[in-house]
XYZ file of C-alpha atoms in Angstrom:
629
model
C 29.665 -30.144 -33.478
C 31.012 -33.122 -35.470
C 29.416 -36.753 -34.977
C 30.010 -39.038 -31.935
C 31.071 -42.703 -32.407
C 27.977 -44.928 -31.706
C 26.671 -45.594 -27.799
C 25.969 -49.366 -27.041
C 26.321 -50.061 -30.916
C 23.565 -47.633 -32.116
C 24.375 -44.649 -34.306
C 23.786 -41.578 -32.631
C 21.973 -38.360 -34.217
C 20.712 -35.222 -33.363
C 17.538 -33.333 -32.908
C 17.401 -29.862 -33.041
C 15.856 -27.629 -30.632
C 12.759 -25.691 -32.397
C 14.679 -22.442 -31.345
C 17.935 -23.697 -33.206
C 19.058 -21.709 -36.525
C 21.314 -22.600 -39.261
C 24.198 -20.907 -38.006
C 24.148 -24.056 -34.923
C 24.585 -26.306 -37.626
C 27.310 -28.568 -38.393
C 28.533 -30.188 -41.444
C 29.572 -33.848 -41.444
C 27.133 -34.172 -38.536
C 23.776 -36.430 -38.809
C 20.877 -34.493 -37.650
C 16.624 -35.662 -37.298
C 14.192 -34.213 -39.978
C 10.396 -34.244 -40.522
C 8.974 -34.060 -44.475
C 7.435 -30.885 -44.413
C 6.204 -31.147 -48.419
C 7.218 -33.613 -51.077
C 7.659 -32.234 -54.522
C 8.449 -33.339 -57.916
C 12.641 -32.460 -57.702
C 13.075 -33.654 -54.022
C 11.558 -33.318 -50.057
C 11.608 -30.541 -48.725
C 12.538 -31.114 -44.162
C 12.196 -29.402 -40.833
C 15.435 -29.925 -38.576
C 13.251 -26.574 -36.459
C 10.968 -24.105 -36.109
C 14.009 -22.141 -37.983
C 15.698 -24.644 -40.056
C 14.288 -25.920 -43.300
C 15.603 -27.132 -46.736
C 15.672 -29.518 -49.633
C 16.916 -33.010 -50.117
C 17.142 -33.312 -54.152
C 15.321 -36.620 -55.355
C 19.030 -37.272 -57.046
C 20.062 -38.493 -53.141
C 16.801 -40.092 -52.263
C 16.400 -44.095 -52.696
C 13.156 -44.329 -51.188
C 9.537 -42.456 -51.268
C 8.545 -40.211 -48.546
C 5.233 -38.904 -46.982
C 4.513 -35.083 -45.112
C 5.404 -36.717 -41.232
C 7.685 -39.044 -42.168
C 11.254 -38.498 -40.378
C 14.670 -38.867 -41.868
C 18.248 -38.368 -40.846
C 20.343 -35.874 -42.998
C 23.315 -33.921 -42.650
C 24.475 -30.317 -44.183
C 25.325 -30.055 -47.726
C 25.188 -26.653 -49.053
C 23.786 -23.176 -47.606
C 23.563 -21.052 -50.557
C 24.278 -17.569 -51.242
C 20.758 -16.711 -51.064
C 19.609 -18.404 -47.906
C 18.399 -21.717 -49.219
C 19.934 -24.789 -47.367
C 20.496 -28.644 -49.383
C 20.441 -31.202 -47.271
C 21.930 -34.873 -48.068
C 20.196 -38.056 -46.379
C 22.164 -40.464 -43.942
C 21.841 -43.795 -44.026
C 20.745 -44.004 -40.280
C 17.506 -45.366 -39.790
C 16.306 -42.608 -37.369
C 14.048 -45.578 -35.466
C 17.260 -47.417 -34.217
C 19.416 -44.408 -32.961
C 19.969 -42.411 -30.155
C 18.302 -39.118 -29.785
C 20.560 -36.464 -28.542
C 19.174 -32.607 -28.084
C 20.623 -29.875 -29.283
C 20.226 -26.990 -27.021
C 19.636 -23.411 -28.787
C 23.164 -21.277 -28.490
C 22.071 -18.037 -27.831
C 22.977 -15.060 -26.003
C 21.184 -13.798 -23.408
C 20.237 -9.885 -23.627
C 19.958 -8.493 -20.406
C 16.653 -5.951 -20.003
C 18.769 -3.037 -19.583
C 20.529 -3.407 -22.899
C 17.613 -3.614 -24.887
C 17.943 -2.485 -28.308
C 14.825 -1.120 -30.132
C 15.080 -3.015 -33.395
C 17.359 -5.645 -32.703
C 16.447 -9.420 -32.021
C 17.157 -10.590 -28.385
C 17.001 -13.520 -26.593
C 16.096 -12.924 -23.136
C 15.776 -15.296 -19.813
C 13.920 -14.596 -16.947
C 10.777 -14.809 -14.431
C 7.033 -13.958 -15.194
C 5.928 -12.135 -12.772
C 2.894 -10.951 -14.340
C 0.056 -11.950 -17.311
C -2.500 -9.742 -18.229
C -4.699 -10.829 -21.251
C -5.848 -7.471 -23.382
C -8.259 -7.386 -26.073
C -5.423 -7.880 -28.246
C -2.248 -9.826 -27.576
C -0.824 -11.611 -24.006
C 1.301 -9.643 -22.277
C 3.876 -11.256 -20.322
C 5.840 -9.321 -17.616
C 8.884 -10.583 -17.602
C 12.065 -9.748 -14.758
C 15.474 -10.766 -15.571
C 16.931 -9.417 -12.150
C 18.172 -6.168 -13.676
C 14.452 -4.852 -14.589
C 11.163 -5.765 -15.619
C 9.928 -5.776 -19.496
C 6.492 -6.701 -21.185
C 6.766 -9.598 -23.905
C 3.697 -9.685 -26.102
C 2.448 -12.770 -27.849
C -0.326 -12.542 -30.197
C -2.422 -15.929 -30.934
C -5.600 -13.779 -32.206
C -7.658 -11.113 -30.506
C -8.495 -11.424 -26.847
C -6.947 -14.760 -27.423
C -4.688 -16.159 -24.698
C -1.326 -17.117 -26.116
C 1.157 -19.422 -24.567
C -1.328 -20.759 -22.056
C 1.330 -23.035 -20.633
C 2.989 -20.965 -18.823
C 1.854 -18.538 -16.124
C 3.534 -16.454 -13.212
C 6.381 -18.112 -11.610
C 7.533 -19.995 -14.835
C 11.528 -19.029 -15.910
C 11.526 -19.000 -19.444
C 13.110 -18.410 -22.452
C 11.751 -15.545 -24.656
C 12.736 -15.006 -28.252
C 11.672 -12.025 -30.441
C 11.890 -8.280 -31.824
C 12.793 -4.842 -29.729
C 9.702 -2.422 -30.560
C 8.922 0.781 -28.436
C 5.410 1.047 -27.970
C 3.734 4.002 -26.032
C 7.345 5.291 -24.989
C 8.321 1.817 -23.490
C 10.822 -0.950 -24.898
C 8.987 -4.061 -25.110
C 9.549 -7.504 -26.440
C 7.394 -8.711 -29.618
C 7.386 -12.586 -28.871
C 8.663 -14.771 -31.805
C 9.006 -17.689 -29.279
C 8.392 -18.595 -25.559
C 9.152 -21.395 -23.806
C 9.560 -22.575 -20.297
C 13.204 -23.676 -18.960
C 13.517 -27.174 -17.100
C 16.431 -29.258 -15.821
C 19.743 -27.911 -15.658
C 18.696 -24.734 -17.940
C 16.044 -23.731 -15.237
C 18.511 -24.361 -12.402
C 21.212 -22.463 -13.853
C 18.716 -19.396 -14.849
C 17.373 -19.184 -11.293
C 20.962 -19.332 -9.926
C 21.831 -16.082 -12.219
C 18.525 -14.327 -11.846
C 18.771 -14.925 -7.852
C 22.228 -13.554 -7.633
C 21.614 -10.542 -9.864
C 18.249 -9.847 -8.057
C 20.464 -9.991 -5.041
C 22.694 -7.323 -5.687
C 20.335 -4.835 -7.746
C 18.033 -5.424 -4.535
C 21.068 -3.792 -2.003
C 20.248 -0.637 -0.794
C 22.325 2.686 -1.368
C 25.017 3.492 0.841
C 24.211 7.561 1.985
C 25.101 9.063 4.993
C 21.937 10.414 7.281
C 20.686 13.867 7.063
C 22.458 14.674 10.045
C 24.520 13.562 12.978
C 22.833 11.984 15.508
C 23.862 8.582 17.681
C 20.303 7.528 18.532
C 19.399 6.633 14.925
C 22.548 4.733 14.223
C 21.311 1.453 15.971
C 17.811 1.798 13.231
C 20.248 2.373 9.954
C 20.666 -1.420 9.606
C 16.945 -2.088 10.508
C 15.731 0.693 7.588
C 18.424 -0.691 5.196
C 16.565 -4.235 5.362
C 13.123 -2.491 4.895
C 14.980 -0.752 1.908
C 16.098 -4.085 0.213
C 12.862 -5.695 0.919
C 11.236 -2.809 -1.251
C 13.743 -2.296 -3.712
C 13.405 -6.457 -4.313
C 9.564 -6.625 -4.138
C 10.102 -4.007 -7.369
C 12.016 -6.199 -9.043
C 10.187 -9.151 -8.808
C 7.309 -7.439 -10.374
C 5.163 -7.606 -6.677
C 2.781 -4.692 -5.936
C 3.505 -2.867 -3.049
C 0.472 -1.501 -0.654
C 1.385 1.061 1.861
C -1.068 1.791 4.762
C -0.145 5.225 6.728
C -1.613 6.930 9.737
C -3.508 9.818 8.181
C -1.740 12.816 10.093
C 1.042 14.641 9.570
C 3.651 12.489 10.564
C 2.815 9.809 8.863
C 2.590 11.782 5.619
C 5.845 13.353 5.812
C 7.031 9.365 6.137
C 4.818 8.230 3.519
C 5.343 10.976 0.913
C 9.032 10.281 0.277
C 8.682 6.984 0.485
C 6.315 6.661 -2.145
C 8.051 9.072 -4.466
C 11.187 6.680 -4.030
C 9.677 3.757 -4.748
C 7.967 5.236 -8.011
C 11.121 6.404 -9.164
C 12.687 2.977 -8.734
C 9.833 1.288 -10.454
C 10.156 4.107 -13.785
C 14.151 3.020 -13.309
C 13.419 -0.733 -13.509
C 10.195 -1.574 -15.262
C 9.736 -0.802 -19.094
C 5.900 -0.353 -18.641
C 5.257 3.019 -18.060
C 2.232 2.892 -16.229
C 4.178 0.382 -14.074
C 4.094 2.743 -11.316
C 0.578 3.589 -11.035
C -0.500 -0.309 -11.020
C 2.316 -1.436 -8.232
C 2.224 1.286 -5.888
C -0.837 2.076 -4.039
C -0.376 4.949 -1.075
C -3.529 4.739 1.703
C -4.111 6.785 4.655
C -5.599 5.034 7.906
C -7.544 6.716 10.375
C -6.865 4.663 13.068
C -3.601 4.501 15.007
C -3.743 0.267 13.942
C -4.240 -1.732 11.056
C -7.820 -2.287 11.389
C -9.956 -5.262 9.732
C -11.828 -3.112 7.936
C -8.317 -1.712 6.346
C -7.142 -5.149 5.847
C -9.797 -6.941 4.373
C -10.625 -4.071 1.932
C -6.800 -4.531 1.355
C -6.751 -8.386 0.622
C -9.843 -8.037 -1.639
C -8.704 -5.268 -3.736
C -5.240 -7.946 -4.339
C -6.403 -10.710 -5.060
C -8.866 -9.025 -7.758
C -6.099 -7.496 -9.090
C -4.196 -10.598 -9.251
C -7.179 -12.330 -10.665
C -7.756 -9.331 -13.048
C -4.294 -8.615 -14.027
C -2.681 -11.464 -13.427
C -0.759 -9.687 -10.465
C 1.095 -11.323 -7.436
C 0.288 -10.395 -3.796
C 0.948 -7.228 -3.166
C 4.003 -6.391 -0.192
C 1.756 -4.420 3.011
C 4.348 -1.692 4.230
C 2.671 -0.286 7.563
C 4.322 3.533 8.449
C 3.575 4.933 11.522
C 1.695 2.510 12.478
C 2.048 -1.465 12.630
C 3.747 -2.181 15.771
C 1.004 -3.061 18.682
C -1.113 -5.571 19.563
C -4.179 -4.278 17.891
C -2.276 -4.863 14.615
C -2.200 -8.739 15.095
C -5.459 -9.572 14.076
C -5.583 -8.157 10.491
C -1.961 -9.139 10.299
C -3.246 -12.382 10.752
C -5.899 -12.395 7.681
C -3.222 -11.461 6.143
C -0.534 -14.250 7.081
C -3.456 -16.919 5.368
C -2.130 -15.587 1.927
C 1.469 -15.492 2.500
C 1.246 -11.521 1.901
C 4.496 -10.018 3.821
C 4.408 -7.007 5.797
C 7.372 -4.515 7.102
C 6.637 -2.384 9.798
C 8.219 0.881 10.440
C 6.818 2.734 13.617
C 7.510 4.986 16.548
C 4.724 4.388 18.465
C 5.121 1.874 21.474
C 5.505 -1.238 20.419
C 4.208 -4.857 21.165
C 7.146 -6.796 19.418
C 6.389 -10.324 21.227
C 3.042 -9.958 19.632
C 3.294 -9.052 15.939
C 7.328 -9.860 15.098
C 6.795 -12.930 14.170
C 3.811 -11.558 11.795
C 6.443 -9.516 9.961
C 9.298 -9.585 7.579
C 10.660 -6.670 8.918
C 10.185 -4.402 11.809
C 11.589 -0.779 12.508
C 11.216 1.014 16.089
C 13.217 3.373 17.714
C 11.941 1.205 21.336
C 13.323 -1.876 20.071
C 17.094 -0.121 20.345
C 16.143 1.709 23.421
C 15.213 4.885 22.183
C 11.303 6.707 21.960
C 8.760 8.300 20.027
C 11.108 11.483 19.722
C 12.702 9.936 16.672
C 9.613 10.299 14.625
C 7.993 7.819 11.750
C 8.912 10.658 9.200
C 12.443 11.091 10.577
C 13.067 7.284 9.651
C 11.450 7.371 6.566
C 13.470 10.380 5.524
C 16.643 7.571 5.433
C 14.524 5.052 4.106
C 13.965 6.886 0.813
C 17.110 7.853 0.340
C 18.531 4.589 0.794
C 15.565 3.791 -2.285
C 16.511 6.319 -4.088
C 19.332 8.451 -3.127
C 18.382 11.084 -6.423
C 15.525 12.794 -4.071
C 17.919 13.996 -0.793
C 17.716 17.371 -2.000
C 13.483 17.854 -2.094
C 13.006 15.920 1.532
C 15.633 17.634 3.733
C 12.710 19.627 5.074
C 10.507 16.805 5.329
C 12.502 15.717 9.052
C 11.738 19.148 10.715
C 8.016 19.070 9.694
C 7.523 15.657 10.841
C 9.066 16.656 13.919
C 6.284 19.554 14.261
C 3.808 17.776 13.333
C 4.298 15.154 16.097
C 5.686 17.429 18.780
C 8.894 16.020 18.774
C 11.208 16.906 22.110
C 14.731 15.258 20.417
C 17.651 16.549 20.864
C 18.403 16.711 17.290
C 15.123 18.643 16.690
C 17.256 21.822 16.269
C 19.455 20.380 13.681
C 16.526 19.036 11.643
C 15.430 23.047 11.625
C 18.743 24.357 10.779
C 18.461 21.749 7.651
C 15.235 22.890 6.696
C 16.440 26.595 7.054
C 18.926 26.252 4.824
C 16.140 24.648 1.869
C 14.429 28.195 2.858
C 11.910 27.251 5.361
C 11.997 28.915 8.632
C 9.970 27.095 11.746
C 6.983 29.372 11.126
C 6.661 28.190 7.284
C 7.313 24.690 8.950
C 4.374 24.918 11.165
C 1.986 25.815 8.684
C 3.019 22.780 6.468
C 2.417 20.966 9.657
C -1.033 22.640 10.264
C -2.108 22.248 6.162
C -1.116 18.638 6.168
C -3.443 17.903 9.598
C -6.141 19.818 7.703
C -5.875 18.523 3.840
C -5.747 15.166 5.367
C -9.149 15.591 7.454
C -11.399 16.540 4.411
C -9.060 13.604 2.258
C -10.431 11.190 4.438
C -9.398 7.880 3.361
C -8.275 9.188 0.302
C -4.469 9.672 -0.478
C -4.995 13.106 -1.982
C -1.777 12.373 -3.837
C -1.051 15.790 -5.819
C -2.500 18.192 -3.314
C -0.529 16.709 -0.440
C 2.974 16.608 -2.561
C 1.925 20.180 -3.182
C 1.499 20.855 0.328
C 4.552 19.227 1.826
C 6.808 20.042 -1.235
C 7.742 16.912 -1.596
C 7.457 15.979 -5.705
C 4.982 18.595 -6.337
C 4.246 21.693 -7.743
C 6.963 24.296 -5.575
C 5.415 27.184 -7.019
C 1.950 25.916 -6.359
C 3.275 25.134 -2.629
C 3.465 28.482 -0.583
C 0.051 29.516 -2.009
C -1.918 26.462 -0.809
C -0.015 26.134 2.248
C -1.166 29.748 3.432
C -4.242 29.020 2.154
C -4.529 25.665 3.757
C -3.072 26.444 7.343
C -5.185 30.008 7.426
C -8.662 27.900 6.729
C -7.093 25.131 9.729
C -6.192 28.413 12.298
C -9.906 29.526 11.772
C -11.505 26.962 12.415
C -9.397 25.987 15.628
C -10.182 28.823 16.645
C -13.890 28.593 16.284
C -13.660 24.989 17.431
C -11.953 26.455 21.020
C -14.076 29.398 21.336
C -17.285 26.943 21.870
C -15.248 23.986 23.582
C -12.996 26.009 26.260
C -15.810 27.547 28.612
C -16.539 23.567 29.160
C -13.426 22.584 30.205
C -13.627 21.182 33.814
C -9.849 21.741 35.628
C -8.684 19.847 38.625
C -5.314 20.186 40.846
C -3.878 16.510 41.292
C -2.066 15.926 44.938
C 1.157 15.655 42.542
C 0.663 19.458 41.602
C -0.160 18.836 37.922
C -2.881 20.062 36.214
C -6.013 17.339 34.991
C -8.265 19.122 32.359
C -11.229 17.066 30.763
C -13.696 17.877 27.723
C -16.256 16.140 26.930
C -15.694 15.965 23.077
C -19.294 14.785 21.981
C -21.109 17.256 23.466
C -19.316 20.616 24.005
C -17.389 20.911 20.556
C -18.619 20.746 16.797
C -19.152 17.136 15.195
C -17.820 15.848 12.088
C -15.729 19.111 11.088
C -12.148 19.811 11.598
C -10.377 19.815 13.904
C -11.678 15.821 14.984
C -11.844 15.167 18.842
C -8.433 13.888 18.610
C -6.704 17.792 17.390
C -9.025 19.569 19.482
C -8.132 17.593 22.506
C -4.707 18.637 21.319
C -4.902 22.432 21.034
C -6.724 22.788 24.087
C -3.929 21.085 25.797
C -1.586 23.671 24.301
C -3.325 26.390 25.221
C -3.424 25.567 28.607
C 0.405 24.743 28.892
C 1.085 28.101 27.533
C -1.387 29.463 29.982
C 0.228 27.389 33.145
C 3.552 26.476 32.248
C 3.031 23.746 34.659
C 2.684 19.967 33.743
C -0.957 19.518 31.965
C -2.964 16.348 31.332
C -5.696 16.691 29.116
C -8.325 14.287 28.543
C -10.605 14.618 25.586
C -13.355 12.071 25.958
C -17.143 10.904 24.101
C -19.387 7.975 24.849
C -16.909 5.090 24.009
C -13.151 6.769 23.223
C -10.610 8.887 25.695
C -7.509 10.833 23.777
C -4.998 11.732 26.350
C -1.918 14.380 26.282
C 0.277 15.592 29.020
C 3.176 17.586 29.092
C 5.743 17.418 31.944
C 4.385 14.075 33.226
C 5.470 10.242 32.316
C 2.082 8.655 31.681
C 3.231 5.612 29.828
C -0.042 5.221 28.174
C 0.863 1.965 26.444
C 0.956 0.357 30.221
C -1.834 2.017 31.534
C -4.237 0.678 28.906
C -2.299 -2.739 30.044
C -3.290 -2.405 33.243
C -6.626 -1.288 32.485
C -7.628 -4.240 30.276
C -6.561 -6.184 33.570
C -8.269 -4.646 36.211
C -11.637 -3.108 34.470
C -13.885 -6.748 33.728
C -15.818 -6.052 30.785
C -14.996 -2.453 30.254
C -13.198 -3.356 26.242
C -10.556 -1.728 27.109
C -8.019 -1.405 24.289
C -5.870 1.404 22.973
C -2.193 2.944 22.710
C 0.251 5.607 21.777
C 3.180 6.876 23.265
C 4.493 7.888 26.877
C 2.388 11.007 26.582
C 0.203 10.735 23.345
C -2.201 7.837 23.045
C -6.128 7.053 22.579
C -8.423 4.681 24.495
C -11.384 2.543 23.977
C -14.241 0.975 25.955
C -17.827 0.004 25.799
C -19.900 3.013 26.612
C -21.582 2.018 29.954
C -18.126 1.575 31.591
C -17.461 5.289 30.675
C -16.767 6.873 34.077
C -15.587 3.493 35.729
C -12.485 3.612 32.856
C -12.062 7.308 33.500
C -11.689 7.554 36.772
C -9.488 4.390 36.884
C -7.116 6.184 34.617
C -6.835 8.910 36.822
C -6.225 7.809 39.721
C -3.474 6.354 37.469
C -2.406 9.601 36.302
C -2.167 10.932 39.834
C 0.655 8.114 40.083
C 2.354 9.188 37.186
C 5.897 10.858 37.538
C 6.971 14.255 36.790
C 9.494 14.223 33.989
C 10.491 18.185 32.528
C 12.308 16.451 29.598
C 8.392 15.882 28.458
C 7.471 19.337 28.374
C 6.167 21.321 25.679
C 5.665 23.799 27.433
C 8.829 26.186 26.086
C 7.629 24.802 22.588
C 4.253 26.346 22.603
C 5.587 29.503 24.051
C 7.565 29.994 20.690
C 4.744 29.490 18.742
């Protein structure tokens, strides 16, 4: 830089920014000091926080005072660092001020050099105060990487600035704890044109890191081709909630399929967040997995979910988490903790096979996924889907989940027509359908004692999936023996109280009173044991089979060879029952009910009569399934 002519007749100098260092400086070029210490041979100035030196008394014509400012130019850096400066005879009260702007380059996170002094531009997402220095999570759109600043123990540095801020961070590459991390030498916010330009390159990079991989599915099959495009959006909604530094909360059904889709997913997503943050406990405080007993978000779900985020964002200086519903999310019982939700802004993606309610909870969500919404069913299973969505996180983990399709397709009884394709697959991992079905059955039963706990290592051990593989046989015998015993002993008490009826349509109605004629609060629940005593009887008829499994306030329903379209049915109900509470869901021919207990038998024998309606439909049959088994 050399000096401008005058504006408007006034000289014109120039003030450094406090990042600026002698190598921005310019000879023959006038520039505003402050007296930082008068001495006997001269005054020594501050042009920055990085530039000092000496004017010798020899050039000085007048006294100064520590505060006083000057205008100088650049005389001499010597050989050992020290820089002369020579005053100007510009009284710095009369010019105009023009900035200099730091020159720097910009280091992006993934180049990070342990040792070397970076300059580095990006968002906080994140500022956690530790009993020693500030730590300021910092995400440049390629990654995420803690800055500390030290004021004095405990001490919050750089109070200024807080999450959302784009700043400019100067300082030292040190590894601490295995991580890269910046050692702050300066931090300050960007504004004007430098703030506009930064968010311009951060969005754009963000953009692109966010896409999701490119892989081709599993295996052939035309009826998930119109869902790719819907998981690829779920995938680039994760992949960016990762990068800008947001936690990520996923609520799953607690059952098998939903653990086969929740499993990889998971995995995925921590394997993107070791790939992209520098902190490595990143993973553990981002990603939370939670299992959900009911087949909807309930309130009690929710608002335990809202209060553990915002004391985590009060705690740790965290953003609102992302909500990813699996197997679950899509009907109109979801809308109401969606809702407490929606008052903090906290998005939710959906990605479901049950029946869905789209006119009611679409608008609640950022994204939605549902083989219904393209025309298709609950055939293509929760875990199917999220077999693709994983990949498309995080192609590296294809080869531990191609499996993971065939179980989930067990686990839910699964009639598709690329069921058979999903086993060949798994067969040629090394698991034949028998080893398949015991995964299924140890899943169902590690996830009944779990509760509402994740169980995280035993059930990656269990479905293979990131675990222990040599663990995995072991405590899936194990597992799926202890499950087969106590079905057993569940049935042997329950099936002498089974009451059978012939409906005029020929099929066969079986009820069970659930409270009273099987055990209480052991496994299987009254939701499996409705469900193996339904399978039992198919293999025993062969003919269509409802089965009704019913207590004091709840109905779970399963047929086989019949087209109950459950989701309607609990429509109608709710329309046609006053004051029975109706509410409830599932698929054509899995689903649960609910009601107030003294409008027990009024609901039941409303639904069926409604059953009695219902059309025969082979393609719903189990039956030949079963048999195998």
């Amino acid at each position: 830089m050399t000096a401008e002519p005058e504006l408007d007749g006034d000289p014109v100098v120039y003030e450094l920014n406090a990042a600026c260092t002698v190598e921005e400086l310019d000879s023959d070029t006038p520039y505003l000091a402050t007296v930082n210490g008068v001495v006997e041979y001269g005054v020594f100035v501050d042009l920055s926080e990085e530039v000092s030196g000496l004017v010798h008394e020899s050039a000085l014509e007048t006294d100064y005072a520590v505060g006083d400012r000057l205008v100088v130019s650049l005389e001499q850096v010597r050989e050992n660092g020290d820089i002369a400066f020579e005053p100007v005879g510009i009284d710095p009260e009369s010019a105009t001020v023009e900035t200099v702007e730091h020159s720097y380059e910009i280091t992006r996170t993934t180049d990070l050099a342990v040792g070397e002094s970076v300059h580095l531009e990006g968002e906080v997402v994140q500022v956690k105060q530790t009993g020693g220095p500030t730590v300021f999570q910092v995400r440049d759109g390629a990654g995420v990487v803690p800055c500390t600043a030290f004021e004095a123990a405990g001490v919050r540095a750089h109070p200024g600035i807080g999450v959302g801020d784009l700043v400019h961070v100067s300082g030292r590459v040190e590894r601490r704890d295995g991580a890269r991390q910046i050692e702050v030498e300066g931090i300050e916010t960007l504004d004007g044109e430098r703030a506009s330009d930064a968010r311009e390159r951060l969005d754009a990079a963000l953009d692109e890191r966010a896409q999701p991989h490119e892989v081709d599915p599993l295996i052939e099959w035309p009826a998930l081709d119109p869902l790719i495009e819907d998981l690829e959006e779920v995938a680039r909604l994760i992949r960016r909630t990762v990068l800008e530094g947001r936690p990520i909360r996923m609520r799953h059904h607690a059952d098998g399929d939903g653990m086969c889709a929740a499993v990889p997913v998971a995995l995925a997503i921590e394997r993107f967040i070791e790939e992209t943050h520098e902190d490595s406990d990143a993973a553990q405080h981002l990603l939370k997995r939670l299992p959900s007993k009911a087949p909807f978000y309930e309130m009690e779900d929710a608002t335990r979910d809202l209060n553990y985020a915002l004391g985590d964002r009060a705690r740790h200086g965290q953003k609102l988490p992302l909500l990813l519903m699996l197997d679950n999310g899509s009907t109109e019982e979801d809308v109401p903790a969606y809702e407490t939700l929606a008052h903090y802004d906290i998005p939710i993606a959906a990605v479901d096979h049950h029946h869905p309610d789209p006119e009611a909870v679409d608008d609640l969500l950022a994204a939605h996924v549902n083989p219904y919404l393209h025309g298709e069913d609950y055939r293509i299973t929760t875990g199917m889907l999220c077999a693709e969505l994983a990949r498309m996180i995080d192609p590296t983990i294809t080869d531990e989940l191609r499996h993971v399709p065939a179980v989930a397709g067990i686990a839910d009884r699964s009639k598709a027509d690329a069921m058979e394709r999903y086993l060949e697959l798994a067969r040629e991992e090394g698991y034949d359908e028998a080893d398949l079905e015991d995964v299924s059955e140890a899943l169902d039963y590690a996830a009944h004692w779990l509760r509402y706990s994740a169980g995280r290592a035993l059930i990656a051990d269990v479905l293979d999936v990131g675990g222990d593989t040599e663990r995995h046989a072991d405590v899936v015998e194990f597992l799926a023996e202890r499950a087969q015993r106590d079905i057993d002993e569940q049935l042997a008490a329950a099936m002498p109280h089974v009451e059978r009826e012939r409906l005029d349509s020929g099929v066969h109605l079986c009820r069970i009173d659930v409270e009273n004629h099987a055990h209480r609060f052991t496994f299987p629940a009254p939701g499996t044991t409705t469900g193996e005593i339904h399978d039992r009887i198919v293999e025993e008829t062969g003919d269509p089979v409802i089965t009704i499994g019913y207590g004091p306030d709840f109905a779970v329903l399963r047929s086989d060879g019949v087209r109950l379209d459950i989701p309607r049915m609990v429509s109608e109900l709710v329309d046609e029952i006053d004051g029975g509470g109706v509410s409830g869901g599932g698929h054509l021919v899995v689903g649960s009910i609910k009601f107030v207990k003294g409008m027990r038998e009024e609901v039941l024998d409303a639904l069926v009569e409604k059953m009695g309606e219902a059309e025969l439909d082979e393609a719903l049959s189990s039956a030949e399934t079963v048999t195998d088994r």
